[in-house]
Amino acid sequence: MRTDIFARLDREPEPPKIEIPRMSRTRLALFGGTSAFYLAIVVAVLISSWLVIVDWKVMLFRPYQQWPELHAFLDYFVVLGQRGPTAVMVAAWLGWRSWRQHTLRPLLVLGAALLLLNTTVGAVKLGLGRLGPHYATQIGSAELFAGGDIFPSGHTANAVVTWGILAYLATTPRARRYLSALSAVVALGVGLTTVYLGTHWLSDVLLGWAAGLLILLALPWCEPLIGRVEDAILSLRDRLRARRLPMPSLPVASGGPRPAIYPQRLPAENGGEPVRHPVGATSAARGAARSTVGSAAAPAGQKPAGTSGAQGVAAPARHGAPRTYAVARSPHAPWTPAPAGSRRPPRSRPSGG
């Protein structure tokens, strides 16, 4: 048994039993409290309350001028809140988790969280249309409905959701505590960094924290749908794999004929049951079958087809007895005699008379 740390990177032999979070009373209470905080921030900005005055005081303080030595570091640190880079990093980690645990749930949870984030935060941003501090036009104004898109802060909400997903999907209480603390530090740092750089008001960051936390708290409501989507994807994968599997072949004795799999229909003898022979039968056996059937079915005055596969066709007589012409056919093609009284001409006639 491997005891080193790399043994934990191996794929598990079977899917582990993972406890899916449920909407408990504590989670419902947190969801209700966060929703009330969210609405309070929106109303405070709409009525241009004391919160808007604080926004302007922080902006006029210009933190990036007070501590310019932090500017270079925080320019890179704020990338931890951008949706593209963080989604790629977290998706790579969760993709490995999905492979190791034989489940698509981590990736589906991330996709559902990002979908909720884009729809909810994006709708509020476009609906309120608030301008950022660098584009403010009137001191003391809330700068709402002016064509902006910064309220709530997308960087902050994305940092809460993207890094909080790691804590939400943790499989042990210890890992959940550590990852919750890490995601909280990153989300707080990204939000305050946007205020330092002057790209967001303080109220934007407060609303971004609340928006991201609401999405994490609401994820247990999405778990049944995520489970159904995972089952549908896995069943589709199994069907596609089954189509690509080769057909099972039966064992064949050395030098012997292939076993019969599908019967081949030959012409009926005097209206009776058709003659059948295996698909893998030799050409000699097929020729003998055709010869037997042709001898029994050919009327008087016609030459029955031999083993070469030629069919006798009667031609009108010119001088004396009627002649018979042979029409060349493939030795593997089934022989179909012309019905009695048929006026169908032969397929080919020789050029000579």
mmCIF file of C-alpha atoms in Angstrom:
data_model
loop_
_atom_site.group_PDB
_atom_site.id
_atom_site.type_symbol
_atom_site.label_atom_id
_atom_site.label_comp_id
_atom_site.label_asym_id
_atom_site.label_seq_id
_atom_site.Cartn_x
_atom_site.Cartn_y
_atom_site.Cartn_z
ATOM 1 C CA MET A 1 0.000 0.000 0.000
ATOM 2 C CA ARG A 2 1.270 3.460 -0.879
ATOM 3 C CA THR A 3 1.627 5.757 2.104
ATOM 4 C CA ASP A 4 3.124 8.845 0.474
ATOM 5 C CA ILE A 5 1.157 11.989 -0.221
ATOM 6 C CA PHE A 6 0.917 11.231 -3.945
ATOM 7 C CA ALA A 7 -1.314 8.242 -3.195
ATOM 8 C CA ARG A 8 -4.165 10.705 -2.621
ATOM 9 C CA LEU A 9 -3.862 11.832 -6.241
ATOM 10 C CA ASP A 10 -4.831 8.403 -7.570
ATOM 11 C CA ARG A 11 -8.334 7.750 -8.823
ATOM 12 C CA GLU A 12 -10.615 6.113 -6.313
ATOM 13 C CA PRO A 13 -11.757 2.590 -7.234
ATOM 14 C CA GLU A 14 -15.443 3.535 -6.898
ATOM 15 C CA PRO A 15 -17.457 6.712 -6.320
ATOM 16 C CA PRO A 16 -17.293 7.753 -2.659
ATOM 17 C CA LYS A 17 -20.379 8.507 -0.608
ATOM 18 C CA ILE A 18 -20.616 12.303 -0.448
ATOM 19 C CA GLU A 19 -23.121 14.046 1.774
ATOM 20 C CA ILE A 20 -24.940 16.689 -0.260
ATOM 21 C CA PRO A 21 -25.744 19.884 1.699
ATOM 22 C CA ARG A 22 -29.404 20.445 2.428
ATOM 23 C CA MET A 23 -31.359 23.597 3.126
ATOM 24 C CA SER A 24 -31.289 23.492 6.923
ATOM 25 C CA ARG A 25 -32.886 25.968 9.302
ATOM 26 C CA THR A 26 -29.547 27.645 9.928
ATOM 27 C CA ARG A 27 -28.983 28.085 6.216
ATOM 28 C CA LEU A 28 -32.495 29.433 5.768
ATOM 29 C CA ALA A 29 -31.927 31.941 8.577
ATOM 30 C CA LEU A 30 -28.655 33.060 6.997
ATOM 31 C CA PHE A 31 -30.344 33.358 3.614
ATOM 32 C CA GLY A 32 -33.118 35.502 5.051
ATOM 33 C CA GLY A 33 -30.703 37.760 6.946
ATOM 34 C CA THR A 34 -28.458 38.216 3.916
ATOM 35 C CA SER A 35 -31.473 39.017 1.728
ATOM 36 C CA ALA A 36 -32.569 41.703 4.198
ATOM 37 C CA PHE A 37 -29.051 43.174 4.200
ATOM 38 C CA TYR A 38 -29.047 43.144 0.383
ATOM 39 C CA LEU A 39 -32.338 45.033 0.180
ATOM 40 C CA ALA A 40 -31.186 47.517 2.830
ATOM 41 C CA ILE A 41 -28.079 48.412 0.800
ATOM 42 C CA VAL A 42 -30.113 48.888 -2.383
ATOM 43 C CA VAL A 43 -32.673 51.103 -0.645
ATOM 44 C CA ALA A 44 -29.955 53.138 1.079
ATOM 45 C CA VAL A 45 -28.336 53.910 -2.270
ATOM 46 C CA LEU A 46 -31.664 54.627 -3.989
ATOM 47 C CA ILE A 47 -32.647 57.275 -1.432
ATOM 48 C CA SER A 48 -29.087 58.744 -1.317
ATOM 49 C CA SER A 49 -28.773 58.122 2.407
ATOM 50 C CA TRP A 50 -25.723 58.362 4.665
ATOM 51 C CA LEU A 51 -24.202 55.371 2.807
ATOM 52 C CA VAL A 52 -23.802 57.481 -0.333
ATOM 53 C CA ILE A 53 -22.063 60.171 1.727
ATOM 54 C CA VAL A 54 -19.616 57.560 3.029
ATOM 55 C CA ASP A 55 -19.000 56.443 -0.554
ATOM 56 C CA TRP A 56 -17.988 59.964 -1.510
ATOM 57 C CA LYS A 57 -15.773 60.448 1.524
ATOM 58 C CA VAL A 58 -13.854 57.246 0.792
ATOM 59 C CA MET A 59 -13.510 58.165 -2.868
ATOM 60 C CA LEU A 60 -12.231 61.685 -2.110
ATOM 61 C CA PHE A 61 -9.776 60.216 0.374
ATOM 62 C CA ARG A 62 -8.137 58.423 -2.591
ATOM 63 C CA PRO A 63 -6.475 55.462 -0.881
ATOM 64 C CA TYR A 64 -4.303 54.716 -3.924
ATOM 65 C CA GLN A 65 -2.616 58.081 -3.333
ATOM 66 C CA GLN A 66 -2.249 57.553 0.398
ATOM 67 C CA TRP A 67 -0.441 54.230 0.047
ATOM 68 C CA PRO A 68 1.074 54.156 -3.423
ATOM 69 C CA GLU A 69 3.542 51.388 -2.518
ATOM 70 C CA LEU A 70 0.668 48.873 -2.467
ATOM 71 C CA HIS A 71 -0.567 49.736 -5.924
ATOM 72 C CA ALA A 72 1.670 47.349 -7.883
ATOM 73 C CA PHE A 73 0.848 44.331 -5.700
ATOM 74 C CA LEU A 74 -2.883 45.005 -5.546
ATOM 75 C CA ASP A 75 -3.078 45.330 -9.317
ATOM 76 C CA TYR A 76 -2.221 41.626 -9.511
ATOM 77 C CA PHE A 77 -4.143 40.601 -6.418
ATOM 78 C CA VAL A 78 -7.432 41.914 -7.800
ATOM 79 C CA VAL A 79 -7.189 39.346 -10.604
ATOM 80 C CA LEU A 80 -8.404 36.787 -8.043
ATOM 81 C CA GLY A 81 -11.818 38.388 -8.482
ATOM 82 C CA GLN A 82 -11.954 38.385 -12.271
ATOM 83 C CA ARG A 83 -14.377 35.807 -13.602
ATOM 84 C CA GLY A 84 -12.270 34.406 -16.434
ATOM 85 C CA PRO A 85 -8.981 33.544 -14.662
ATOM 86 C CA THR A 86 -10.636 32.365 -11.460
ATOM 87 C CA ALA A 87 -13.169 30.200 -13.311
ATOM 88 C CA VAL A 88 -10.370 28.476 -15.241
ATOM 89 C CA MET A 89 -8.318 27.800 -12.105
ATOM 90 C CA VAL A 90 -11.213 26.493 -10.042
ATOM 91 C CA ALA A 91 -12.624 24.477 -12.979
ATOM 92 C CA ALA A 92 -9.257 22.737 -13.399
ATOM 93 C CA TRP A 93 -9.231 21.728 -9.750
ATOM 94 C CA LEU A 94 -12.858 20.592 -9.796
ATOM 95 C CA GLY A 95 -12.280 18.714 -13.038
ATOM 96 C CA TRP A 96 -9.616 16.647 -11.319
ATOM 97 C CA ARG A 97 -12.023 16.116 -8.428
ATOM 98 C CA SER A 98 -14.684 14.899 -10.850
ATOM 99 C CA TRP A 99 -12.276 12.444 -12.476
ATOM 100 C CA ARG A 100 -11.013 11.144 -9.133
ATOM 101 C CA GLN A 101 -14.462 10.661 -7.592
ATOM 102 C CA HIS A 102 -16.263 9.366 -10.734
ATOM 103 C CA THR A 103 -18.850 12.147 -10.627
ATOM 104 C CA LEU A 104 -19.731 15.301 -12.548
ATOM 105 C CA ARG A 105 -21.248 17.065 -9.549
ATOM 106 C CA PRO A 106 -18.308 19.437 -8.790
ATOM 107 C CA LEU A 107 -18.276 20.840 -12.319
ATOM 108 C CA LEU A 108 -22.073 21.045 -12.479
ATOM 109 C CA VAL A 109 -22.223 22.904 -9.165
ATOM 110 C CA LEU A 110 -19.644 25.391 -10.425
ATOM 111 C CA GLY A 111 -21.592 25.891 -13.646
ATOM 112 C CA ALA A 112 -24.870 26.427 -11.769
ATOM 113 C CA ALA A 113 -23.246 28.940 -9.401
ATOM 114 C CA LEU A 114 -21.671 30.943 -12.231
ATOM 115 C CA LEU A 115 -24.962 30.934 -14.123
ATOM 116 C CA LEU A 116 -26.803 32.320 -11.097
ATOM 117 C CA LEU A 117 -24.040 34.870 -10.577
ATOM 118 C CA ASN A 118 -24.156 36.180 -14.127
ATOM 119 C CA THR A 119 -27.932 36.416 -14.276
ATOM 120 C CA THR A 120 -28.636 37.966 -10.872
ATOM 121 C CA VAL A 121 -25.684 40.340 -10.578
ATOM 122 C CA GLY A 122 -25.810 41.276 -14.252
ATOM 123 C CA ALA A 123 -29.529 42.069 -14.109
ATOM 124 C CA VAL A 124 -29.108 44.385 -11.103
ATOM 125 C CA LYS A 125 -26.096 46.083 -12.677
ATOM 126 C CA LEU A 126 -27.900 46.888 -15.888
ATOM 127 C CA GLY A 127 -31.131 47.789 -14.099
ATOM 128 C CA LEU A 128 -29.613 50.351 -11.727
ATOM 129 C CA GLY A 129 -26.964 51.641 -14.162
ATOM 130 C CA ARG A 130 -24.677 53.232 -11.549
ATOM 131 C CA LEU A 131 -21.481 55.017 -12.600
ATOM 132 C CA GLY A 132 -18.140 54.307 -10.973
ATOM 133 C CA PRO A 133 -16.077 56.750 -8.898
ATOM 134 C CA HIS A 134 -13.824 57.667 -11.833
ATOM 135 C CA TYR A 135 -16.860 58.648 -13.926
ATOM 136 C CA ALA A 136 -18.919 60.461 -11.264
ATOM 137 C CA THR A 137 -20.397 63.753 -12.397
ATOM 138 C CA GLN A 138 -21.914 65.331 -9.269
ATOM 139 C CA ILE A 139 -20.529 65.234 -5.741
ATOM 140 C CA GLY A 140 -22.979 63.678 -3.296
ATOM 141 C CA SER A 141 -25.038 62.002 -5.996
ATOM 142 C CA ALA A 142 -25.719 58.272 -6.073
ATOM 143 C CA GLU A 143 -24.969 58.259 -9.838
ATOM 144 C CA LEU A 144 -27.812 55.849 -10.555
ATOM 145 C CA PHE A 145 -29.552 55.210 -13.893
ATOM 146 C CA ALA A 146 -26.716 56.846 -15.785
ATOM 147 C CA GLY A 147 -25.693 53.925 -18.007
ATOM 148 C CA GLY A 148 -23.094 52.415 -15.667
ATOM 149 C CA ASP A 149 -22.660 48.785 -14.627
ATOM 150 C CA ILE A 150 -20.748 48.638 -11.340
ATOM 151 C CA PHE A 151 -23.449 48.178 -8.682
ATOM 152 C CA PRO A 152 -23.015 45.568 -7.199
ATOM 153 C CA SER A 153 -19.321 44.821 -7.568
ATOM 154 C CA GLY A 154 -18.829 41.892 -9.937
ATOM 155 C CA HIS A 155 -15.257 41.295 -8.776
ATOM 156 C CA THR A 156 -16.391 40.948 -5.176
ATOM 157 C CA ALA A 157 -19.382 38.721 -5.898
ATOM 158 C CA ASN A 158 -17.300 36.525 -8.190
ATOM 159 C CA ALA A 159 -14.587 36.131 -5.537
ATOM 160 C CA VAL A 160 -17.191 35.062 -2.970
ATOM 161 C CA VAL A 161 -18.810 32.509 -5.298
ATOM 162 C CA THR A 162 -15.747 31.093 -7.057
ATOM 163 C CA TRP A 163 -13.614 30.529 -3.992
ATOM 164 C CA GLY A 164 -16.592 29.729 -1.782
ATOM 165 C CA ILE A 165 -17.459 26.809 -4.081
ATOM 166 C CA LEU A 166 -14.327 25.051 -2.821
ATOM 167 C CA ALA A 167 -15.634 25.203 0.746
ATOM 168 C CA TYR A 168 -19.128 24.191 -0.356
ATOM 169 C CA LEU A 169 -17.804 21.057 -2.095
ATOM 170 C CA ALA A 170 -15.393 20.073 0.699
ATOM 171 C CA THR A 171 -15.850 16.470 1.826
ATOM 172 C CA THR A 172 -14.576 16.784 5.421
ATOM 173 C CA PRO A 173 -15.459 19.311 8.170
ATOM 174 C CA ARG A 174 -11.811 20.229 8.607
ATOM 175 C CA ALA A 175 -11.317 20.996 4.913
ATOM 176 C CA ARG A 176 -14.573 22.965 4.898
ATOM 177 C CA ARG A 177 -13.394 25.180 7.779
ATOM 178 C CA TYR A 178 -10.023 25.887 6.193
ATOM 179 C CA LEU A 179 -11.469 26.589 2.767
ATOM 180 C CA SER A 180 -14.198 28.813 4.215
ATOM 181 C CA ALA A 181 -11.580 30.924 5.968
ATOM 182 C CA LEU A 182 -9.447 31.096 2.813
ATOM 183 C CA SER A 183 -12.354 32.113 0.577
ATOM 184 C CA ALA A 184 -13.481 34.743 3.095
ATOM 185 C CA VAL A 185 -10.008 36.306 3.180
ATOM 186 C CA VAL A 186 -9.773 36.358 -0.617
ATOM 187 C CA ALA A 187 -13.268 37.830 -1.028
ATOM 188 C CA LEU A 188 -12.683 40.546 1.590
ATOM 189 C CA GLY A 189 -9.311 41.367 0.079
ATOM 190 C CA VAL A 190 -10.630 41.612 -3.485
ATOM 191 C CA GLY A 191 -13.520 43.859 -2.399
ATOM 192 C CA LEU A 192 -11.314 46.254 -0.462
ATOM 193 C CA THR A 193 -8.784 46.274 -3.292
ATOM 194 C CA THR A 194 -11.406 47.579 -5.712
ATOM 195 C CA VAL A 195 -12.158 50.402 -3.262
ATOM 196 C CA TYR A 196 -8.425 51.143 -2.948
ATOM 197 C CA LEU A 197 -8.008 51.308 -6.722
ATOM 198 C CA GLY A 198 -11.037 53.594 -7.068
ATOM 199 C CA THR A 199 -12.967 51.306 -9.399
ATOM 200 C CA HIS A 200 -15.908 50.745 -7.013
ATOM 201 C CA TRP A 201 -17.821 52.573 -4.316
ATOM 202 C CA LEU A 202 -17.847 51.067 -0.845
ATOM 203 C CA SER A 203 -21.564 50.295 -1.195
ATOM 204 C CA ASP A 204 -20.802 48.371 -4.412
ATOM 205 C CA VAL A 205 -18.514 46.076 -2.453
ATOM 206 C CA LEU A 206 -21.024 45.563 0.363
ATOM 207 C CA LEU A 207 -23.700 44.574 -2.123
ATOM 208 C CA GLY A 208 -21.257 42.297 -3.955
ATOM 209 C CA TRP A 209 -20.465 40.402 -0.752
ATOM 210 C CA ALA A 210 -24.172 39.935 -0.075
ATOM 211 C CA ALA A 211 -24.917 38.844 -3.659
ATOM 212 C CA GLY A 212 -22.192 36.192 -3.667
ATOM 213 C CA LEU A 213 -23.213 34.858 -0.261
ATOM 214 C CA LEU A 214 -26.849 34.564 -1.363
ATOM 215 C CA ILE A 215 -25.809 32.387 -4.297
ATOM 216 C CA LEU A 216 -23.775 30.050 -2.086
ATOM 217 C CA LEU A 217 -26.623 29.759 0.420
ATOM 218 C CA ALA A 218 -29.141 28.987 -2.351
ATOM 219 C CA LEU A 219 -27.128 26.173 -3.967
ATOM 220 C CA PRO A 220 -28.840 23.342 -1.993
ATOM 221 C CA TRP A 221 -32.066 24.233 -3.795
ATOM 222 C CA CYS A 222 -30.298 23.465 -7.073
ATOM 223 C CA GLU A 223 -28.968 20.055 -6.005
ATOM 224 C CA PRO A 224 -31.973 17.991 -7.255
ATOM 225 C CA LEU A 225 -31.714 19.559 -10.702
ATOM 226 C CA ILE A 226 -27.941 19.047 -10.714
ATOM 227 C CA GLY A 227 -28.464 15.363 -9.888
ATOM 228 C CA ARG A 228 -30.928 14.887 -12.744
ATOM 229 C CA VAL A 229 -28.599 16.595 -15.200
ATOM 230 C CA GLU A 230 -25.708 14.393 -14.097
ATOM 231 C CA ASP A 231 -27.790 11.224 -14.523
ATOM 232 C CA ALA A 232 -28.841 12.315 -18.013
ATOM 233 C CA ILE A 233 -25.250 13.030 -19.070
ATOM 234 C CA LEU A 234 -23.932 9.733 -17.711
ATOM 235 C CA SER A 235 -26.725 7.718 -19.346
ATOM 236 C CA LEU A 236 -26.005 9.422 -22.675
ATOM 237 C CA ARG A 237 -22.332 8.557 -22.301
ATOM 238 C CA ASP A 238 -23.184 4.905 -21.637
ATOM 239 C CA ARG A 239 -25.396 4.721 -24.732
ATOM 240 C CA LEU A 240 -22.677 6.220 -26.930
ATOM 241 C CA ARG A 241 -20.145 3.756 -25.556
ATOM 242 C CA ALA A 242 -22.491 0.842 -26.230
ATOM 243 C CA ARG A 243 -22.847 1.878 -29.870
ATOM 244 C CA ARG A 244 -19.095 1.846 -30.391
ATOM 245 C CA LEU A 245 -18.631 -1.654 -28.962
ATOM 246 C CA PRO A 246 -17.944 -4.356 -31.653
ATOM 247 C CA MET A 247 -20.480 -7.133 -32.264
ATOM 248 C CA PRO A 248 -19.538 -10.390 -30.469
ATOM 249 C CA SER A 249 -18.159 -13.005 -32.884
ATOM 250 C CA LEU A 250 -18.808 -16.731 -32.521
ATOM 251 C CA PRO A 251 -15.854 -19.154 -32.495
ATOM 252 C CA VAL A 252 -15.131 -20.820 -35.856
ATOM 253 C CA ALA A 253 -13.365 -24.155 -36.210
ATOM 254 C CA SER A 254 -10.180 -24.174 -38.200
ATOM 255 C CA GLY A 255 -10.943 -24.869 -41.859
ATOM 256 C CA GLY A 256 -14.665 -25.227 -41.269
ATOM 257 C CA PRO A 257 -17.552 -23.056 -42.450
ATOM 258 C CA ARG A 258 -18.618 -19.988 -40.545
ATOM 259 C CA PRO A 259 -21.564 -20.555 -38.189
ATOM 260 C CA ALA A 260 -24.969 -19.473 -39.412
ATOM 261 C CA ILE A 261 -26.048 -16.096 -38.023
ATOM 262 C CA TYR A 262 -28.734 -14.844 -40.411
ATOM 263 C CA PRO A 263 -30.595 -17.102 -42.882
ATOM 264 C CA GLN A 264 -30.557 -16.292 -46.564
ATOM 265 C CA ARG A 265 -33.830 -16.741 -48.479
ATOM 266 C CA LEU A 266 -33.669 -18.754 -51.701
ATOM 267 C CA PRO A 267 -36.464 -19.352 -54.266
ATOM 268 C CA ALA A 268 -39.315 -21.490 -53.064
ATOM 269 C CA GLU A 269 -39.744 -24.952 -54.558
ATOM 270 C CA ASN A 270 -43.141 -25.288 -56.233
ATOM 271 C CA GLY A 271 -44.626 -22.653 -53.980
ATOM 272 C CA GLY A 272 -43.427 -24.397 -50.827
ATOM 273 C CA GLU A 273 -41.046 -23.205 -48.096
ATOM 274 C CA PRO A 274 -37.908 -21.430 -49.327
ATOM 275 C CA VAL A 275 -34.619 -23.229 -49.206
ATOM 276 C CA ARG A 276 -32.296 -21.818 -46.560
ATOM 277 C CA HIS A 277 -28.626 -22.284 -46.008
ATOM 278 C CA PRO A 278 -26.137 -20.628 -43.653
ATOM 279 C CA VAL A 279 -24.465 -17.374 -44.572
ATOM 280 C CA GLY A 280 -21.055 -18.890 -44.106
ATOM 281 C CA ALA A 281 -21.720 -21.879 -46.379
ATOM 282 C CA THR A 282 -19.221 -22.613 -49.114
ATOM 283 C CA SER A 283 -19.836 -21.682 -52.735
ATOM 284 C CA ALA A 284 -20.117 -25.373 -53.663
ATOM 285 C CA ALA A 285 -22.963 -25.856 -51.223
ATOM 286 C CA ARG A 286 -24.701 -22.782 -52.581
ATOM 287 C CA GLY A 287 -24.338 -23.983 -56.168
ATOM 288 C CA ALA A 288 -25.729 -27.392 -55.244
ATOM 289 C CA ALA A 289 -28.736 -25.781 -53.598
ATOM 290 C CA ARG A 290 -29.416 -23.661 -56.671
ATOM 291 C CA SER A 291 -29.002 -26.655 -58.948
ATOM 292 C CA THR A 292 -31.499 -28.704 -56.966
ATOM 293 C CA VAL A 293 -34.072 -25.942 -56.913
ATOM 294 C CA GLY A 294 -33.583 -25.166 -60.628
ATOM 295 C CA SER A 295 -34.017 -28.810 -61.632
ATOM 296 C CA ALA A 296 -37.271 -29.055 -59.750
ATOM 297 C CA ALA A 297 -38.671 -25.722 -60.863
ATOM 298 C CA ALA A 298 -37.706 -25.654 -64.573
ATOM 299 C CA PRO A 299 -40.521 -26.704 -66.929
ATOM 300 C CA ALA A 300 -40.168 -29.172 -69.723
ATOM 301 C CA GLY A 301 -38.160 -27.954 -72.672
ATOM 302 C CA GLN A 302 -35.823 -25.774 -70.630
ATOM 303 C CA LYS A 303 -32.374 -26.579 -69.397
ATOM 304 C CA PRO A 304 -32.070 -26.272 -65.614
ATOM 305 C CA ALA A 305 -29.401 -24.030 -64.172
ATOM 306 C CA GLY A 306 -26.186 -25.774 -63.295
ATOM 307 C CA THR A 307 -23.717 -25.194 -60.584
ATOM 308 C CA SER A 308 -22.210 -22.310 -62.528
ATOM 309 C CA GLY A 309 -25.215 -20.167 -61.715
ATOM 310 C CA ALA A 310 -26.574 -19.841 -65.356
ATOM 311 C CA GLN A 311 -30.321 -19.736 -65.861
ATOM 312 C CA GLY A 312 -32.021 -21.234 -68.925
ATOM 313 C CA VAL A 313 -34.366 -18.886 -70.798
ATOM 314 C CA ALA A 314 -36.566 -20.121 -73.642
ATOM 315 C CA ALA A 315 -36.407 -18.197 -76.930
ATOM 316 C CA PRO A 316 -38.868 -18.354 -79.819
ATOM 317 C CA ALA A 317 -37.952 -20.967 -82.447
ATOM 318 C CA ARG A 318 -36.951 -19.902 -85.954
ATOM 319 C CA HIS A 319 -36.340 -23.244 -87.677
ATOM 320 C CA GLY A 320 -37.431 -26.332 -85.872
ATOM 321 C CA ALA A 321 -37.004 -26.927 -82.143
ATOM 322 C CA PRO A 322 -36.881 -23.994 -79.717
ATOM 323 C CA ARG A 323 -33.481 -22.816 -78.644
ATOM 324 C CA THR A 324 -32.309 -22.050 -75.115
ATOM 325 C CA TYR A 325 -29.916 -19.239 -74.333
ATOM 326 C CA ALA A 326 -27.844 -19.029 -71.169
ATOM 327 C CA VAL A 327 -27.811 -15.734 -69.298
ATOM 328 C CA ALA A 328 -24.652 -15.298 -67.276
ATOM 329 C CA ARG A 329 -25.332 -14.564 -63.588
ATOM 330 C CA SER A 330 -23.189 -14.204 -60.546
ATOM 331 C CA PRO A 331 -22.652 -17.474 -58.662
ATOM 332 C CA HIS A 332 -23.628 -15.683 -55.437
ATOM 333 C CA ALA A 333 -26.883 -14.127 -56.679
ATOM 334 C CA PRO A 334 -30.140 -15.939 -55.800
ATOM 335 C CA TRP A 335 -31.934 -17.646 -58.730
ATOM 336 C CA THR A 336 -35.502 -16.508 -59.360
ATOM 337 C CA PRO A 337 -37.404 -18.481 -62.015
ATOM 338 C CA ALA A 338 -39.812 -16.685 -64.319
ATOM 339 C CA PRO A 339 -43.430 -17.413 -63.436
ATOM 340 C CA ALA A 340 -45.469 -19.590 -65.763
ATOM 341 C CA GLY A 341 -47.010 -17.716 -68.660
ATOM 342 C CA SER A 342 -44.701 -14.701 -68.220
ATOM 343 C CA ARG A 343 -44.057 -12.630 -71.360
ATOM 344 C CA ARG A 344 -40.953 -10.957 -69.928
ATOM 345 C CA PRO A 345 -38.105 -11.024 -72.523
ATOM 346 C CA PRO A 346 -34.801 -12.537 -71.562
ATOM 347 C CA ARG A 347 -32.165 -10.269 -70.081
ATOM 348 C CA SER A 348 -29.671 -10.786 -72.900
ATOM 349 C CA ARG A 349 -29.535 -12.588 -76.217
ATOM 350 C CA PRO A 350 -26.547 -13.651 -78.211
ATOM 351 C CA SER A 351 -25.786 -11.659 -81.296
ATOM 352 C CA GLY A 352 -25.765 -14.710 -83.572
ATOM 353 C CA GLY A 353 -29.004 -16.213 -84.910
#
